[in-house]
Coordinates of C-alpha atoms and ligand atoms in Angstrom, one line a residue:
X1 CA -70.8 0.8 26.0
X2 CA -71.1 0.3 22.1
X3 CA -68.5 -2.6 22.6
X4 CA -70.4 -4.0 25.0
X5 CA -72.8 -7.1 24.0
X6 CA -74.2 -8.5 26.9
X7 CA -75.4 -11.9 27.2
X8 CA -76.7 -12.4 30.6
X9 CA -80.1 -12.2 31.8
X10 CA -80.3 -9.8 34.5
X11 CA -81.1 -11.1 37.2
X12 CA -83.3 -9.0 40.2
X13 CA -83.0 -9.9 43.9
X14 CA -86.9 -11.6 44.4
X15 CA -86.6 -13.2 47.8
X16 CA -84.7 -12.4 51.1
X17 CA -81.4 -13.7 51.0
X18 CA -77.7 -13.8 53.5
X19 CA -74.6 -13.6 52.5
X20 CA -70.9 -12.8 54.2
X21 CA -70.5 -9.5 52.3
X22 CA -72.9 -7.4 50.3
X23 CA -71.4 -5.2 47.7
X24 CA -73.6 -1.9 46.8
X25 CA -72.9 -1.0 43.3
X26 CA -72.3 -2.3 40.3
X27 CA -69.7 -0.7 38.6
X28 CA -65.4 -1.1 38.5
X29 CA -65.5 -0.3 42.5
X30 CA -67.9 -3.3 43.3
X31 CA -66.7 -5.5 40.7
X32 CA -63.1 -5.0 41.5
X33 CA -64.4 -5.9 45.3
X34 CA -66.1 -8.9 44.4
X35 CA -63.4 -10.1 41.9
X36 CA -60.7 -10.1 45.3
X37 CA -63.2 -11.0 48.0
X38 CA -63.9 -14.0 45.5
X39 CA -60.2 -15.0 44.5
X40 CA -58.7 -14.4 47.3
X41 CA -60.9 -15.4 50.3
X42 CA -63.6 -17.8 50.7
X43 CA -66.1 -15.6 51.1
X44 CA -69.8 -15.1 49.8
X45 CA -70.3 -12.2 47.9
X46 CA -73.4 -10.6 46.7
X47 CA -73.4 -7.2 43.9
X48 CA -76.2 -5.1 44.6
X49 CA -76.5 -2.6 41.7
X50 CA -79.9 -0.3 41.4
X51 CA -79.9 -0.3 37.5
X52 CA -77.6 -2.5 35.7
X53 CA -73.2 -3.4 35.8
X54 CA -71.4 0.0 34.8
X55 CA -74.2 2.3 34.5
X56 CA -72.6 4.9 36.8
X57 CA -69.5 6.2 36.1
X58 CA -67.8 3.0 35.0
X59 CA -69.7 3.0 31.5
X60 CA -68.7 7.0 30.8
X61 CA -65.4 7.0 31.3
X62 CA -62.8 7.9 28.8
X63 CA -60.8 4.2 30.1
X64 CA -57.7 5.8 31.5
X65 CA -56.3 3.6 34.0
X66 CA -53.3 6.3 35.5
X67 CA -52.2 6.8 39.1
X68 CA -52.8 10.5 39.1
X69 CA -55.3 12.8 41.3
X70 CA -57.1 15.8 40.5
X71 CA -55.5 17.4 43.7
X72 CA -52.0 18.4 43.0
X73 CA -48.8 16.7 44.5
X74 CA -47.5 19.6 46.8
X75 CA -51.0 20.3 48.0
X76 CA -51.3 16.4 48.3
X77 CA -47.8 16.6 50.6
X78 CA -49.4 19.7 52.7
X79 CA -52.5 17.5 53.8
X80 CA -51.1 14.0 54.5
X81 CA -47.5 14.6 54.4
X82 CA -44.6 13.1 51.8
X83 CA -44.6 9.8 53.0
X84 CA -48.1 8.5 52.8
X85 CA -48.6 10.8 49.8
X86 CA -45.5 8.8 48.0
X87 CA -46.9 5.5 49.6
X88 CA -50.5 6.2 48.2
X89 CA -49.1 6.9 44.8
X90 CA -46.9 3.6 44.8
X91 CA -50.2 1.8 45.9
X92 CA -51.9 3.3 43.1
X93 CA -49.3 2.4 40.4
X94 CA -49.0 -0.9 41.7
X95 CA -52.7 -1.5 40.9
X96 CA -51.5 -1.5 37.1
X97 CA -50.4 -5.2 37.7
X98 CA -53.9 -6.3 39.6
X99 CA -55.8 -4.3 37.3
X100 CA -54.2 -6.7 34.2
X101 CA -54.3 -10.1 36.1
X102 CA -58.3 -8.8 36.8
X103 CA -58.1 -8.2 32.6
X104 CA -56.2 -11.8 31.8
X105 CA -58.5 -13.6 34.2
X106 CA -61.4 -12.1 32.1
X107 CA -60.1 -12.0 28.8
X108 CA -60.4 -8.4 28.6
X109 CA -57.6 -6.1 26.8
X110 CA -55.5 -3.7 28.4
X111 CA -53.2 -1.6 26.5
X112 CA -49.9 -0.4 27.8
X113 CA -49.2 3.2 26.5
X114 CA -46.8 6.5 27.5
X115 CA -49.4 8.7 27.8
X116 CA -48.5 12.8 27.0
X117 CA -49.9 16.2 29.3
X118 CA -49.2 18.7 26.9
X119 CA -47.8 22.7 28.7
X120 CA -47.8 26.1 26.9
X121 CA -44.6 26.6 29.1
X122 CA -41.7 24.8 29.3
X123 CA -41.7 25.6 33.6
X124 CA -45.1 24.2 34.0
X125 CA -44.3 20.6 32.8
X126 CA -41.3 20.6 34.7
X127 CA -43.1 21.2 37.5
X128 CA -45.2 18.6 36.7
X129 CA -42.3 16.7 36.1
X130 CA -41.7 16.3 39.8
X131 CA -45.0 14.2 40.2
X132 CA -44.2 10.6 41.3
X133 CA -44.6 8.2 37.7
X134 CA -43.3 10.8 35.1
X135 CA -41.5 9.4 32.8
X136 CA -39.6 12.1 31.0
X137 CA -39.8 15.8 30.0
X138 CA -40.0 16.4 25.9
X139 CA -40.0 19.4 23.5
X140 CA -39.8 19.9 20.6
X141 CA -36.3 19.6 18.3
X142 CA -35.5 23.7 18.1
X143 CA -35.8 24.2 22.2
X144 CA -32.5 24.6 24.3
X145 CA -34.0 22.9 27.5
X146 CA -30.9 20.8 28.5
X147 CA -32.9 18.2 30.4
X148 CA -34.9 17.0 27.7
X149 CA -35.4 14.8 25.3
X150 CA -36.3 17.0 21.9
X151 CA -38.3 15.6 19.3
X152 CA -38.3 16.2 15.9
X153 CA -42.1 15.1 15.2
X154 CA -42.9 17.0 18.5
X155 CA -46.4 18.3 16.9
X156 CA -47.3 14.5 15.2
X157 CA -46.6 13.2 19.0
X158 CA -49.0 15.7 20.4
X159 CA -51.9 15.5 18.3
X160 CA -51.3 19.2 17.9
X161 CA -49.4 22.3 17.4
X162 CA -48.9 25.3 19.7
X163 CA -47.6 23.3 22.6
X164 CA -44.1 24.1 24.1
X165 CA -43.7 20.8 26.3
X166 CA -45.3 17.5 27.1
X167 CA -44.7 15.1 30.1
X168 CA -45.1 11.5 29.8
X169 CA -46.4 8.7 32.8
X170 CA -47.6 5.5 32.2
X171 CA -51.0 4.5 31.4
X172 CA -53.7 1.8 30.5
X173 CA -56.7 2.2 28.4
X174 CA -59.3 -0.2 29.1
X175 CA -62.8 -0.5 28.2
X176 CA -64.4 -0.8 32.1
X177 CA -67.9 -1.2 30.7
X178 CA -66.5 -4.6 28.6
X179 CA -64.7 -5.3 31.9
X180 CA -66.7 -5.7 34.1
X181 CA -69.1 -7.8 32.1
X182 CA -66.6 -10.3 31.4
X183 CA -65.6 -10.0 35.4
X184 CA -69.4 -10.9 35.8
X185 CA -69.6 -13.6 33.3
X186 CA -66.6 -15.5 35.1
X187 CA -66.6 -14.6 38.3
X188 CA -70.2 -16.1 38.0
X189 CA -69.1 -19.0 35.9
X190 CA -66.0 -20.1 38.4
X191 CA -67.6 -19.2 42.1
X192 CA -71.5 -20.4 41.3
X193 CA -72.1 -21.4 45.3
X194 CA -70.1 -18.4 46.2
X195 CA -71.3 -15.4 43.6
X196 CA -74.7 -13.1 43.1
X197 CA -75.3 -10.6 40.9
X198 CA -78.4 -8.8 41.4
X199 CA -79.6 -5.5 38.8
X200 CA -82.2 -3.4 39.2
X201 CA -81.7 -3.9 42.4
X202 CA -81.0 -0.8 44.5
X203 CA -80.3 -0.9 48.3
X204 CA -82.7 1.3 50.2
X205 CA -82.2 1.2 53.0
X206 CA -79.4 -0.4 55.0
X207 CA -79.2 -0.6 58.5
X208 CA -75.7 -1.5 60.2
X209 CA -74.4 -3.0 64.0
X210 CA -71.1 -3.8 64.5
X211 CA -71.3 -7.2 63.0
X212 CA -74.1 -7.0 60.7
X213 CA -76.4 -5.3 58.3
X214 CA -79.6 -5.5 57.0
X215 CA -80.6 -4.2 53.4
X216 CA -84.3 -3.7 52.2
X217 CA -84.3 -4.0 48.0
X218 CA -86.9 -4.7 46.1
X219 CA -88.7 -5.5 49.1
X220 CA -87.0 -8.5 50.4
X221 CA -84.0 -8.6 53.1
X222 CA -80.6 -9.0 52.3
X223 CA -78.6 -10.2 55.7
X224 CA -75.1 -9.6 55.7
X225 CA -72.0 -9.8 57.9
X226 CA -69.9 -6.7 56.2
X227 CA -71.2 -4.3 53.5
X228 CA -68.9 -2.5 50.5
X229 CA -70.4 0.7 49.7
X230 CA -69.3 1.2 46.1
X231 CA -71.9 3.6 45.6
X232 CA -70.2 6.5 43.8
X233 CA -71.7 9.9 44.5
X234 CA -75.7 8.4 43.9
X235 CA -77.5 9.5 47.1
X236 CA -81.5 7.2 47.1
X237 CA -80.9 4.9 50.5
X238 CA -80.5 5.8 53.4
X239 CA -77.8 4.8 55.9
X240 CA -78.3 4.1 59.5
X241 CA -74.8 3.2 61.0
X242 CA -73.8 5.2 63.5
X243 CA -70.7 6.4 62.0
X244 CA -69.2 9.6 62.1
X245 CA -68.9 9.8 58.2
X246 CA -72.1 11.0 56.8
X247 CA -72.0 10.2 53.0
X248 CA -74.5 13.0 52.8
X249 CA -72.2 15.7 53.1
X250 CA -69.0 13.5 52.0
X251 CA -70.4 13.2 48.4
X252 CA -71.0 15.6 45.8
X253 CA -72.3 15.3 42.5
X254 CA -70.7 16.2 39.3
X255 CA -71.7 15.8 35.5
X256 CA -68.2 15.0 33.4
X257 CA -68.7 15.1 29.5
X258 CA -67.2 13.6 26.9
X259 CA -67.6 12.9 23.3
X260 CA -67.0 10.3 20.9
X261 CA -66.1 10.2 16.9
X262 CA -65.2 6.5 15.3
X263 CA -62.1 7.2 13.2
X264 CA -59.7 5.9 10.8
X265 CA -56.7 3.2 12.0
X266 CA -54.4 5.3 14.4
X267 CA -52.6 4.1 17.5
X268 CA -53.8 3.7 21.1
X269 CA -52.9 6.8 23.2
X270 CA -53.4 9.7 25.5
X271 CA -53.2 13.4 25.4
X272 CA -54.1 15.7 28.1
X273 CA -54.0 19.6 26.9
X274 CA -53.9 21.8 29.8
X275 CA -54.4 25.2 29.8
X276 CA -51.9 28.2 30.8
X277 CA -54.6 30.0 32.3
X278 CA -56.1 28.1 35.4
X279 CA -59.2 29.5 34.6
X280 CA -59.4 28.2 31.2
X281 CA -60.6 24.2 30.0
X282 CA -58.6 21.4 31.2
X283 CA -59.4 18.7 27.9
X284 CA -58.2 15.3 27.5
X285 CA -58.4 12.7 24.6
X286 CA -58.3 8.8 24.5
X287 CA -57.4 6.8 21.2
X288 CA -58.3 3.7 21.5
X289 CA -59.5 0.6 19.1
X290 CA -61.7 -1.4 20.7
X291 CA -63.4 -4.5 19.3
X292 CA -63.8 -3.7 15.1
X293 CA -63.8 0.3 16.3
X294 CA -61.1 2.7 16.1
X295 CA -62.6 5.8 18.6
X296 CA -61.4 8.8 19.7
X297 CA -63.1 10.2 22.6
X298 CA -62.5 13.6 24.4
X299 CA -63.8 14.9 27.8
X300 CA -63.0 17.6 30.2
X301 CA -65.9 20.0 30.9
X302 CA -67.9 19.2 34.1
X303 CA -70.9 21.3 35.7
X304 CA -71.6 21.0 39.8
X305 CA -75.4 19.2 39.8
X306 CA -77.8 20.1 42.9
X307 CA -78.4 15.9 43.0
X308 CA -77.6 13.0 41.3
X309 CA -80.7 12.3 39.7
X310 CA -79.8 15.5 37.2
X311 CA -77.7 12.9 35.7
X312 CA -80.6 11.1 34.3
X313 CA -81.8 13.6 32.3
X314 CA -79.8 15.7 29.0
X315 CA -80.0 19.7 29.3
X316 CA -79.0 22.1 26.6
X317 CA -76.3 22.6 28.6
X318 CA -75.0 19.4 28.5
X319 CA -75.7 20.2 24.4
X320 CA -73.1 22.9 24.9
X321 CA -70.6 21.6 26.7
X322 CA -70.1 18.8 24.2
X323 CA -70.3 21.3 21.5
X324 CA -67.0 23.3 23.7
X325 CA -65.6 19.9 23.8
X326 CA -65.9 19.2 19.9
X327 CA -64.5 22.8 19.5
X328 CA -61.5 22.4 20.8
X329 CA -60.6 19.3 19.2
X330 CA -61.6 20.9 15.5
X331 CA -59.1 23.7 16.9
X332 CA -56.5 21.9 18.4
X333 CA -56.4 18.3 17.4
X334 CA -54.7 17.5 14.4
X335 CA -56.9 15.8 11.5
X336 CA -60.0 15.7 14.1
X337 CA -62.6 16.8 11.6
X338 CA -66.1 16.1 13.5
X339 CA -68.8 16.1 14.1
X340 CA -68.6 13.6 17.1
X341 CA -70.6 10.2 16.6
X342 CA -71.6 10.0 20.4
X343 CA -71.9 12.3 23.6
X344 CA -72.4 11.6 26.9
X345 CA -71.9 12.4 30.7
X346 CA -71.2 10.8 33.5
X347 CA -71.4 10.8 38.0
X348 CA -68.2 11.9 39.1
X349 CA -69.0 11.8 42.9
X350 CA -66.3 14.1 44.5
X351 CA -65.5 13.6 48.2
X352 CA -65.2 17.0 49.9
X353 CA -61.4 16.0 49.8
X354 CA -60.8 15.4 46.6
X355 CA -59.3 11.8 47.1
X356 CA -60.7 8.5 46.8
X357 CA -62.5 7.1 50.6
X358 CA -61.7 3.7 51.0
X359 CA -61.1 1.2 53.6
X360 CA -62.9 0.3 57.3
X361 CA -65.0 2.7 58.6
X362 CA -63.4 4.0 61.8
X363 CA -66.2 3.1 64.2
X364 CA -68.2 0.0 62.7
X365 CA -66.2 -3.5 61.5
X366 CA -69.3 -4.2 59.2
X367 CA -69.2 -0.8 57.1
X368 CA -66.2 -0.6 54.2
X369 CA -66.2 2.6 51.1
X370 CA -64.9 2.3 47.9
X371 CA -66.5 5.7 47.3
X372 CA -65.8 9.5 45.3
X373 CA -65.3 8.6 41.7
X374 CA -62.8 12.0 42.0
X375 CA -62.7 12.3 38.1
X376 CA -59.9 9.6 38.1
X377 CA -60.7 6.6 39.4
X378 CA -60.2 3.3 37.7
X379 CA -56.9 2.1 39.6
X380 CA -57.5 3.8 42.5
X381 CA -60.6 1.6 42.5
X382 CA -59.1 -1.2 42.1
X383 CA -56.3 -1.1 45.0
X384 CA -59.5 -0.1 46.8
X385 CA -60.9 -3.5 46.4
X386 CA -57.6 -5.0 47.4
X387 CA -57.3 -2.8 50.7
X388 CA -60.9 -4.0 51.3
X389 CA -60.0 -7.6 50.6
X390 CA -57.0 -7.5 52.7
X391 CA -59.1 -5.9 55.7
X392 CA -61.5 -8.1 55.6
X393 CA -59.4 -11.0 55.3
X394 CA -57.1 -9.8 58.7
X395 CA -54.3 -9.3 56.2
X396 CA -51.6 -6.6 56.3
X397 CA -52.9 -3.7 53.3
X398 CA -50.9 -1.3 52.0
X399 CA -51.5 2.3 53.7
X400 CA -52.8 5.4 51.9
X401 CA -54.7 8.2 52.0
X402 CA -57.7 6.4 51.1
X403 CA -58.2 5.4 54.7
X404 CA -61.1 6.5 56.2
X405 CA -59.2 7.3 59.7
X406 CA -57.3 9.7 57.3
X407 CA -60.2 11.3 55.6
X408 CA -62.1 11.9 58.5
X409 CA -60.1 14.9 59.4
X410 CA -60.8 17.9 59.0
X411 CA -61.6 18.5 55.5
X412 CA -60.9 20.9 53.0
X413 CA -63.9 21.9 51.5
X414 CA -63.8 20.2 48.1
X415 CA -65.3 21.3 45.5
X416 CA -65.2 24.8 46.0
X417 CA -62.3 25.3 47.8
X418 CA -59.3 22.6 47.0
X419 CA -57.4 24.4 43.8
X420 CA -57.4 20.9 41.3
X421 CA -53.9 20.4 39.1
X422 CA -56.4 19.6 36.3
X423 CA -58.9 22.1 36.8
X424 CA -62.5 21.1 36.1
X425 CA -64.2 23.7 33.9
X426 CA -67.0 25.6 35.7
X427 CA -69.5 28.5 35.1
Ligands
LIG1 C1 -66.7 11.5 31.9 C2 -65.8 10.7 32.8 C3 -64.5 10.4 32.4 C4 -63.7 9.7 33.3 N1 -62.4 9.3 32.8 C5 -61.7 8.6 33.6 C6 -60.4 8.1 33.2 O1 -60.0 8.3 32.1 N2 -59.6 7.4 34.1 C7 -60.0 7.2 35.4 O2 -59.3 6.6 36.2 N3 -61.2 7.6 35.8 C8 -62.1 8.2 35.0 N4 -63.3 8.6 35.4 C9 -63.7 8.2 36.7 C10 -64.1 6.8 36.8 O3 -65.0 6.5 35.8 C11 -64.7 6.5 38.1 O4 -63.7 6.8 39.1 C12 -65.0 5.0 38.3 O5 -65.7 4.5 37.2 C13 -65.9 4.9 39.6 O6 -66.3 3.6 39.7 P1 -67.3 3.2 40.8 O7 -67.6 1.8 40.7 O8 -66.8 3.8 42.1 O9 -68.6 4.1 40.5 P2 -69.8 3.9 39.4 O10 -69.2 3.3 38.2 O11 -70.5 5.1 39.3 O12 -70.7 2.8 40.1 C14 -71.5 3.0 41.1 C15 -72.7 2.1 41.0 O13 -73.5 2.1 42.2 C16 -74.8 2.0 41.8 N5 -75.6 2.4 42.9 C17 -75.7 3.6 43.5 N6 -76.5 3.6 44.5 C18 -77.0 2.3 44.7 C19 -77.8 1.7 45.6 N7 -78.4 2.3 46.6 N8 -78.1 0.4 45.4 C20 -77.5 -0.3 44.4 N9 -76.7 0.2 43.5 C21 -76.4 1.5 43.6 C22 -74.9 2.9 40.6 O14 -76.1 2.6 39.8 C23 -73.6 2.6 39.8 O15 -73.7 1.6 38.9 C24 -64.2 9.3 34.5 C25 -65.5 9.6 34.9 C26 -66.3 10.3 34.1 C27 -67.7 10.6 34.5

């Protein structure tokens, strides 16, 4: 967000207004959405957001755009089986190259990096190993694993010492918040007849038939044909559709953390550190230089909230989660001296399955999700939009287990009861 220097006057909805498809929320969910609707169809499109672009989730984030879940791959087979589970993860990394056209198209930077998950055991990152987009196992120069490539500055690679393995996959790292402006600033630019943005703007209520919805905000009437909920896990309206999925319950809020310190010149990367006992911290880091700014930032600590609006406000807790944060990286990360320059949390809205819900609703052809920020959710944001587009278009989409026909099962009781391959830290 420090990186960001806005230009544009926001601009609030003031009188009642139609449009063919009304996207709810402002952040890389509703922008992604408006960016295909608006390339690829000839659609109208109208953003919705309650406060202003990326202040949910989208402007906390620590920019890692990775085709990974917090649910792990084997349980991932168990509740949708191997085929859509591989299908949903080729989706998901296939997003890479629509997330950088999005990027070229708005002159925003994407770097292109092997990111690392670092194991105290050699058998836990080869079991890791077996998730779809790893790239290789490594360790470090004196270890006899035959099926791995050892490296002799095993340590300098990690960021840290005490490690016995480290998995690679693919990543990004993009600045969303910077994103999404420049998304805004084009999209705008390039589709004036066909574009709205709308801040401080929140949707209160919105009332859907088959073939049509009606949104109160700010008073006026918004008159659509379809409606994208890219609402996150940020409760405030309320929903009369019909449909069997009550975002109510499908929604729950969570507080992620993370911290910042500006630092010297150092390569773009990512570490994730995760812990040989489940029941310890799961931390990750982002290197990054964006704009004039070299920054490390570090997250990995969340707490359950009773509602979303605890987001709003800063606790001593929140004080002492950052502080477990910062601790770790003086302990663990090599030349991290502190004290962090920033801190900050973020709405992860977790869907009581622990995956992304995206799609057509099941019952009602004028209600679409892009919802459940998950803890990991840039891509899978962003092939959300592109399912969405397709859908609404008539077009063949690829299938995953995003689908709302999918999710609608029976659930499994997230977040108390699905076990998460990178375990959330929770009192
Ligand atoms: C600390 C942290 C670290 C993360 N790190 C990563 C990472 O490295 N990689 C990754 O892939 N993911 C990461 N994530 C997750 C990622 O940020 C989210 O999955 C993604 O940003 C979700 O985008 P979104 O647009 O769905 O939600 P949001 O960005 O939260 O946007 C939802 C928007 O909807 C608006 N809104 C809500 N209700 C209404 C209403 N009634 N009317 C109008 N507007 C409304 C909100 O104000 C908000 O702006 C992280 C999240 C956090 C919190």
């Amino acid at each position: 967000m420090l990186n960001l220097h806005r230009e544009r006057q926001a601009a609030s909805l003031s009188e009642d207004s139609d449009t063919d498809i009304a996207v709810i929320g402002g952040g890389i969910s509703g922008m992604s959405a408006a960016y295909s609707l608006l390339t690829q169809t000839d659609r109208h499109v109208i953003i919705l957001e309650r406060n202003l672009l990326s202040s949910g989730a989208s402007g906390h984030n620590a920019g890692q755009a990775v085709a990974a879940f917090e649910v792990p791959y084997p349980k991932l087979i168990r509740t949708y089986g191997k085929e859509l589970t591989d299908n949903t993860y080729a989706a998901v990394n296939n997003a890479v190259s629509s997330l950088k056209s999005m990027a070229e198209y708005a002159s925003s930077e994407i770097a292109d990096v092997e990111a690392l998950a670092l194991f105290s055991n050699l058998e836990s990152a080869k079991e890791r190993m077996k998730n779809p987009g790893s790239t290789c196992l490594y360790v470090p120069s004196d270890s006899n694993e035959p099926d791995a490539v050892k490296l002799d500055d095993f340590n300098g690679q990690t960021w840290s010492s005490g490690y016995a393995a480290a998995t690679g996959y693919h990543s990004g790292i993009v600045n969303c918040p910077c994103l999404i402006e420049n998304l805004a600033n084009r999209l705008l630019e390039d589709y004036p007849d066909q574009f709205e943005v709308y801040e401080h703007s929140p949707a209160d209520k919105i009332s859907l038939e088959n073939d049509a919805a009606r949104i109160v905000c700010n008073g006026h009437i918004v008159n659509s044909s379809s409606v994208v909920m890219c609402t996150n896990g940020y409760g405030g309206f309320s929903l009369e559709s019909g449909s069997p999925i009550s975002l109510d319950n499908k929604i729950q809020p969570v507080a992620g953390y993370m911290i910042g310190r500006l630092t010297s010149p150092a390569p773009a990367g990512i570490r994730s550190y995760v812990p040989s006992n489940p029941s310890e911290p799961y931390y990750y880091v982002t290197k990054n230089f964006v704009n004039s700014q070299y920054v490390t930032c570090a997250g990995g600590l969340d707490t359950k909230l009773t509602s979303w609006k605890d987001i709003e406000t800063w606790t001593q807790d929140d004080e002492r989660k950052c502080s477990m944060i910062e601790a770790f990286l003086l302990q663990k990360l090599s030349g991290f001296s502190g004290p962090r320059n920033y801190q900050w949390k973020g709405l992860m809205g977790y869907t009581d399955t622990g995956v992304r819900l995206a799609g057509k609703d099941p019952n009602l052809d004028s209600l679409y999700y892009s919802l459940g920020c998950n803890g990991i959710g840039i891509l899978q944001a962003v092939l959300s939009a592109d399912v969405i587009c397709k859908q609404i278009d008539g077009k063949a989409y690829p299938r995953t287990f995003f689908d709302p026909l999918v999710q609608n099962q029976d659930s499994t009781g997230y977040p108390d009861a699905v076990q998460l391959s990178m375990p959330p830290f929770r009192e």
